[in-house]
Short mmCIF file of C-alpha atoms and ligand atoms in Angstrom, two decimals:
data_model
loop_
_atom_site.label_atom_id
_atom_site.label_comp_id
_atom_site.label_asym_id
_atom_site.label_seq_id
_atom_site.Cartn_x
_atom_site.Cartn_y
_atom_site.Cartn_z
CA MET A 1 7.63 19.43 10.60
CA ILE A 2 5.57 18.20 7.77
CA ILE A 3 6.04 14.80 6.26
CA LYS A 4 3.83 13.74 3.12
CA VAL A 5 3.24 10.02 2.61
CA PRO A 6 1.57 8.45 -0.47
CA ALA A 7 -1.22 5.68 -0.65
CA THR A 8 0.04 2.26 -1.61
CA SER A 9 -1.73 -0.67 -3.12
CA ALA A 10 -0.17 -4.02 -1.95
CA ASN A 11 -0.17 -7.46 -3.38
CA LEU A 12 -1.10 -6.52 -7.13
CA GLY A 13 -2.84 -10.18 -7.15
CA PRO A 14 -0.38 -12.89 -6.57
CA GLY A 15 2.57 -10.68 -4.79
CA TYR A 16 0.62 -11.31 -1.43
CA ASP A 17 2.63 -9.56 1.32
CA ALA A 18 5.80 -9.17 -1.08
CA MET A 19 4.88 -6.49 -3.59
CA GLY A 20 3.09 -3.05 -3.70
CA MET A 21 2.81 0.23 -5.53
CA SER A 22 2.76 3.71 -4.31
CA LEU A 23 -0.21 5.84 -5.67
CA ASN A 24 -0.47 9.75 -5.92
CA LEU A 25 -3.01 10.27 -2.95
CA TYR A 26 -1.35 11.55 0.07
CA ASN A 27 -1.73 11.88 3.94
CA GLU A 28 0.34 15.00 5.36
CA PHE A 29 1.38 15.08 8.74
CA THR A 30 2.42 17.97 10.81
CA PHE A 31 4.58 17.46 13.89
CA VAL A 32 4.69 20.43 16.36
CA LYS A 33 6.60 20.73 19.84
CA THR A 34 4.35 21.48 22.55
CA ASP A 35 4.18 21.92 26.32
CA GLU A 36 0.72 20.13 26.07
CA LYS A 37 0.53 16.55 27.35
CA ILE A 38 -1.41 14.62 24.55
CA ASP A 39 -1.83 10.99 25.09
CA TYR A 40 -1.35 9.50 21.60
CA LYS A 41 -0.40 6.30 23.29
CA ASP A 42 -2.95 3.82 20.90
CA SER A 43 -2.09 5.46 17.74
CA LEU A 44 -0.03 3.96 15.07
CA PHE A 45 1.77 7.27 14.39
CA TYR A 46 2.76 7.66 17.80
CA LYS A 47 3.91 4.03 18.29
CA ALA A 48 6.13 4.45 15.12
CA PHE A 49 7.39 7.75 16.43
CA SER A 50 8.34 6.34 19.95
CA TYR A 51 9.75 3.18 18.37
CA ILE A 52 13.11 5.07 17.37
CA PHE A 53 13.24 6.92 20.78
CA ASP A 54 12.93 3.45 22.53
CA LEU A 55 15.75 2.13 20.27
CA GLU A 56 17.99 5.04 21.48
CA ARG A 57 16.71 4.65 24.94
CA LYS A 58 15.55 8.27 25.02
CA ALA A 59 12.27 9.75 26.00
CA PRO A 60 10.29 11.30 22.86
CA PRO A 61 9.38 14.94 23.12
CA GLN A 62 6.19 16.07 23.56
CA VAL A 63 4.53 16.52 20.20
CA LYS A 64 1.17 17.65 18.72
CA ILE A 65 0.36 15.67 15.47
CA SER A 66 -2.26 16.77 13.01
CA ILE A 67 -3.25 15.06 9.77
CA LYS A 68 -4.49 16.33 6.64
CA THR A 69 -6.02 13.01 5.16
CA GLY A 70 -6.00 12.16 1.55
CA VAL A 71 -5.92 8.39 1.84
CA PRO A 72 -9.17 6.72 2.68
CA ILE A 73 -8.94 4.73 6.00
CA ALA A 74 -9.59 0.76 5.84
CA ARG A 75 -9.89 0.71 2.20
CA GLY A 76 -6.84 -1.35 1.40
CA LEU A 77 -4.72 1.98 0.46
CA GLY A 78 -1.88 1.59 3.22
CA SER A 79 -3.23 4.34 5.42
CA SER A 80 -1.78 2.36 8.38
CA ALA A 81 1.69 2.53 6.47
CA THR A 82 1.32 6.38 6.13
CA CYS A 83 0.97 6.77 9.98
CA ILE A 84 3.92 4.38 10.47
CA VAL A 85 6.29 6.00 7.99
CA ALA A 86 5.31 9.66 9.20
CA GLY A 87 6.07 8.59 12.78
CA LEU A 88 9.39 7.09 11.95
CA TYR A 89 10.54 9.95 9.59
CA ALA A 90 9.66 12.47 12.26
CA ALA A 91 11.49 10.93 14.94
CA ASN A 92 14.42 10.38 12.80
CA ILE A 93 14.48 13.99 11.79
CA ILE A 94 14.45 15.10 15.62
CA LEU A 95 17.48 12.62 16.10
CA GLY A 96 19.53 14.22 13.18
CA GLU A 97 18.67 11.59 10.51
CA LYS A 98 20.79 9.16 11.84
CA TYR A 99 19.02 6.26 10.23
CA SER A 100 19.00 5.54 6.46
CA LYS A 101 15.91 4.75 4.29
CA ASP A 102 16.70 1.08 4.38
CA GLU A 103 16.78 1.32 8.32
CA ILE A 104 13.59 2.96 8.28
CA LEU A 105 12.08 0.52 5.90
CA ARG A 106 13.14 -2.36 8.46
CA PHE A 107 11.78 -0.70 11.56
CA ALA A 108 8.50 0.23 9.41
CA THR A 109 8.41 -3.51 8.41
CA ASP A 110 8.70 -4.66 12.26
CA ILE A 111 5.71 -2.43 13.10
CA GLU A 112 3.52 -3.43 10.14
CA GLY A 113 4.41 -6.98 9.85
CA HIS A 114 4.98 -7.04 6.23
CA PRO A 115 6.89 -4.77 3.86
CA ASP A 116 4.32 -4.42 0.85
CA ASN A 117 2.91 -1.08 1.97
CA VAL A 118 5.59 0.27 3.82
CA GLY A 119 8.14 -0.18 1.05
CA PRO A 120 6.51 1.63 -1.70
CA ALA A 121 5.40 4.48 1.00
CA ILE A 122 8.97 5.05 1.76
CA LEU A 123 10.46 4.44 -1.80
CA GLY A 124 7.79 5.06 -4.36
CA GLY A 125 7.12 3.20 -7.38
CA LEU A 126 6.52 -0.61 -7.47
CA VAL A 127 8.56 -2.52 -4.77
CA ILE A 128 8.96 -5.92 -4.60
CA SER A 129 10.41 -7.41 -1.24
CA ALA A 130 11.38 -10.21 0.97
CA MET A 131 11.92 -10.10 4.76
CA GLU A 132 14.87 -12.32 5.94
CA LYS A 133 15.41 -12.51 9.57
CA ASP A 134 15.58 -8.45 10.55
CA ARG A 135 16.47 -7.28 6.82
CA VAL A 136 14.33 -6.27 3.99
CA PHE A 137 15.62 -7.14 0.61
CA TYR A 138 13.97 -5.05 -2.22
CA TYR A 139 13.94 -3.58 -5.51
CA LYS A 140 12.41 -0.60 -6.47
CA ILE A 141 10.83 -0.53 -10.27
CA ASN A 142 9.40 2.31 -11.96
CA PRO A 143 5.76 1.43 -13.14
CA SER A 144 5.45 2.45 -16.91
CA LYS A 145 3.66 5.41 -17.90
CA LYS A 146 1.93 3.92 -20.57
CA LEU A 147 -0.52 2.10 -18.10
CA SER A 148 -3.44 3.54 -16.40
CA TYR A 149 -4.05 3.01 -12.68
CA ILE A 150 -7.68 3.07 -11.75
CA LEU A 151 -8.71 2.80 -8.17
CA ILE A 152 -12.25 1.81 -7.49
CA ILE A 153 -12.87 2.82 -3.74
CA PRO A 154 -15.92 1.31 -2.38
CA ASP A 155 -18.18 3.08 0.49
CA PHE A 156 -17.36 0.61 3.09
CA GLU A 157 -14.32 -0.23 5.25
CA LEU A 158 -12.62 -3.61 5.41
CA GLU A 159 -10.51 -4.46 8.51
CA THR A 160 -7.31 -5.99 7.43
CA SER A 161 -7.20 -8.11 10.73
CA LEU A 162 -10.70 -9.75 9.48
CA ALA A 163 -9.32 -10.02 5.60
CA ARG A 164 -6.44 -11.77 6.73
CA SER A 165 -8.16 -14.08 9.38
CA ILE A 166 -10.38 -15.63 6.64
CA LEU A 167 -7.56 -16.88 4.58
CA PRO A 168 -6.55 -20.77 4.93
CA LYS A 169 -3.42 -21.51 6.80
CA LYS A 170 -2.14 -23.90 4.24
CA VAL A 171 -1.90 -23.98 0.60
CA THR A 172 -1.25 -26.64 -2.08
CA ARG A 173 1.89 -26.89 -4.20
CA GLU A 174 0.16 -26.19 -7.09
CA ASP A 175 -1.23 -22.91 -5.87
CA ALA A 176 2.06 -21.78 -4.50
CA VAL A 177 3.52 -22.39 -7.81
CA TYR A 178 0.85 -20.33 -9.69
CA ASN A 179 1.45 -17.53 -7.53
CA ILE A 180 5.19 -17.56 -7.75
CA ALA A 181 4.99 -17.52 -11.58
CA ARG A 182 2.57 -14.93 -11.80
CA SER A 183 4.19 -12.46 -9.28
CA ASN A 184 7.42 -12.59 -11.00
CA LEU A 185 5.89 -11.94 -14.25
CA ILE A 186 3.84 -8.92 -13.13
CA SER A 187 6.24 -6.95 -11.62
CA ARG A 188 8.24 -6.92 -15.06
CA ALA A 189 4.99 -6.49 -17.00
CA ILE A 190 4.12 -3.47 -14.97
CA GLU A 191 7.65 -2.13 -15.53
CA LYS A 192 7.51 -2.51 -19.28
CA GLY A 193 3.77 -1.39 -19.77
CA ASP A 194 3.11 -5.02 -21.37
CA MET A 195 -0.71 -5.11 -21.30
CA GLU A 196 -0.91 -8.46 -23.27
CA MET A 197 1.31 -10.23 -20.28
CA LEU A 198 -1.06 -8.39 -17.59
CA ILE A 199 -4.09 -9.53 -19.26
CA GLY A 200 -2.84 -13.05 -20.07
CA ILE A 201 -1.79 -13.97 -16.44
CA PHE A 202 -3.49 -11.96 -14.04
CA GLY A 203 -4.92 -13.98 -11.16
CA ASP A 204 -4.29 -15.19 -7.57
CA LYS A 205 -4.84 -18.32 -5.43
CA LEU A 206 -3.95 -17.24 -1.94
CA HIS A 207 -6.24 -14.36 -1.05
CA GLU A 208 -8.47 -12.91 -3.62
CA PRO A 209 -10.91 -15.95 -4.01
CA TYR A 210 -11.61 -15.46 -0.19
CA ARG A 211 -11.51 -11.84 -0.13
CA LYS A 212 -13.78 -10.97 -3.04
CA LYS A 213 -16.74 -12.33 -1.36
CA LEU A 214 -16.37 -9.46 1.15
CA ILE A 215 -16.56 -6.90 -1.54
CA LYS A 216 -19.79 -6.16 -3.13
CA ASP A 217 -19.63 -5.98 -7.02
CA PHE A 218 -16.43 -7.44 -7.12
CA ASP A 219 -17.36 -9.90 -9.88
CA LEU A 220 -19.10 -6.98 -12.03
CA TYR A 221 -15.69 -4.89 -11.87
CA GLU A 222 -13.89 -8.29 -12.88
CA LYS A 223 -16.16 -8.72 -15.85
CA ILE A 224 -15.50 -5.27 -17.21
CA ALA A 225 -11.83 -5.72 -16.90
CA ARG A 226 -11.94 -9.05 -18.44
CA GLU A 227 -14.01 -7.65 -21.38
CA ASN A 228 -11.89 -4.44 -21.80
CA LYS A 229 -8.27 -5.69 -22.13
CA ALA A 230 -7.49 -4.78 -18.38
CA THR A 231 -6.66 -6.42 -14.99
CA ILE A 232 -8.22 -6.05 -11.80
CA PHE A 233 -6.56 -6.66 -8.23
CA ILE A 234 -7.88 -6.42 -4.71
CA SER A 235 -6.00 -3.51 -3.49
CA GLY A 236 -4.24 -4.79 -0.34
CA ALA A 237 -6.60 -6.45 2.01
CA GLY A 238 -9.79 -4.52 0.31
CA SER A 239 -12.10 -2.92 -0.06
CA SER A 240 -10.75 -0.99 -2.70
CA MET A 241 -10.02 -2.47 -6.45
CA LEU A 242 -7.18 -1.30 -8.46
CA ILE A 243 -7.54 -1.92 -12.45
CA ILE A 244 -4.66 -1.52 -14.80
CA SER A 245 -5.25 -0.96 -18.42
CA SER A 246 -3.56 0.74 -21.47
CA LYS A 247 -3.52 4.63 -21.03
CA GLU A 248 -5.48 4.38 -24.72
CA ASN A 249 -8.40 2.57 -23.20
CA LEU A 250 -10.55 5.47 -22.64
CA GLU A 251 -13.88 3.64 -22.64
CA ILE A 252 -13.15 1.43 -19.56
CA LEU A 253 -13.53 4.37 -17.27
CA ASN A 254 -17.16 5.14 -18.30
CA LYS A 255 -18.12 1.46 -18.09
CA LEU A 256 -16.66 1.03 -14.65
CA ARG A 257 -18.72 4.12 -13.61
CA THR A 258 -21.93 2.27 -14.39
CA ILE A 259 -21.57 -0.36 -11.82
CA ASN A 260 -21.92 1.28 -8.57
CA GLU A 261 -22.46 4.98 -7.93
CA ASN A 262 -21.50 4.95 -4.44
CA TYR A 263 -17.88 3.75 -5.42
CA LYS A 264 -15.26 6.46 -6.19
CA ILE A 265 -13.43 5.92 -9.07
CA MET A 266 -10.08 7.78 -9.50
CA GLU A 267 -7.40 7.43 -12.51
CA LEU A 268 -3.87 7.87 -10.68
CA SER A 269 -0.40 7.46 -11.17
CA SER A 270 2.43 5.81 -9.29
CA GLY A 271 5.08 8.40 -8.01
CA GLY A 272 7.57 9.02 -5.39
CA GLY A 273 7.72 7.77 -1.72
CA ALA A 274 7.56 9.70 1.51
CA GLU A 275 8.59 13.43 1.30
CA ILE A 276 9.98 15.78 4.04
CA ILE A 277 8.14 19.06 3.10
CA GLY A 278 9.58 20.71 6.44
CA LYS A 279 12.02 20.22 9.08
CA ASP A 280 11.41 23.02 11.48
CA PHE A 281 10.27 21.28 14.92
N1 HSE B 301 -0.35 -7.81 2.46
C1 HSE B 301 -1.40 -7.27 3.15
C2 HSE B 301 -2.60 -8.03 3.09
C3 HSE B 301 -1.83 -5.85 2.81
O1 HSE B 301 -3.06 -8.53 1.79
O2 HSE B 301 -3.27 -8.48 4.14
C4 HSE B 301 -2.76 -5.32 3.84
O3 HSE B 301 -1.76 -4.81 5.04
#
């Protein structure tokens, strides 16, 4: 059984914990039945795999899991979400695909704590979402193909738990309004490919001002974005950064490459969600 799950870039600035986009970098998970007793107890993919069997009050079968890794770890690219989604998909296939995508999304959100990575990892595209009790309400939006999605991946990891722990517990009403207004507009602007809107309003008051201090050279990349008709977001909890510009903006890639030669720069697109490549088990 093979399941391929995309990287995701969560938040897109003001959409903290509520918005995320799939990117065409993938982790591919292979699940094989085995007689060997392998202890995966602490791993996220096994936690997700056993989640559904626990729900069903069934013992999970013994599996051997291997991963072809395309999504860098602890770089704010949803690598944990890929593990959760793959584990849930695998268990669901073994149980005859009893659960729908929406149910899988709910389980994944329960495990991850927020839907902004697992949403687009399952559904693809840009997903805006809200949790209400045990349900996830969402819309999937197709990001415009007129835009270029450039990922800057630093050479260091940033633990999500650390990047969450430094955020203030309380925000002012002014800052909340700043974010609400911008996150609404950003999702539509990405759908329409409206670069003027994206340049005009990008910004965040809930997490980026605190997290950018943890990302070496963020300010230099931001300067290039501002001077070259582009936006910049911290991808998820960092350390990666996502730049959006128009496809015709060819110069910006070269300028970004001058900042830090140890950081990887990739031009990506936003495509589909998790894919089942093979169901044999
Ligand atoms: N929304 C999350 C955060 C993404 O910014 O902490 C990382 O899991």
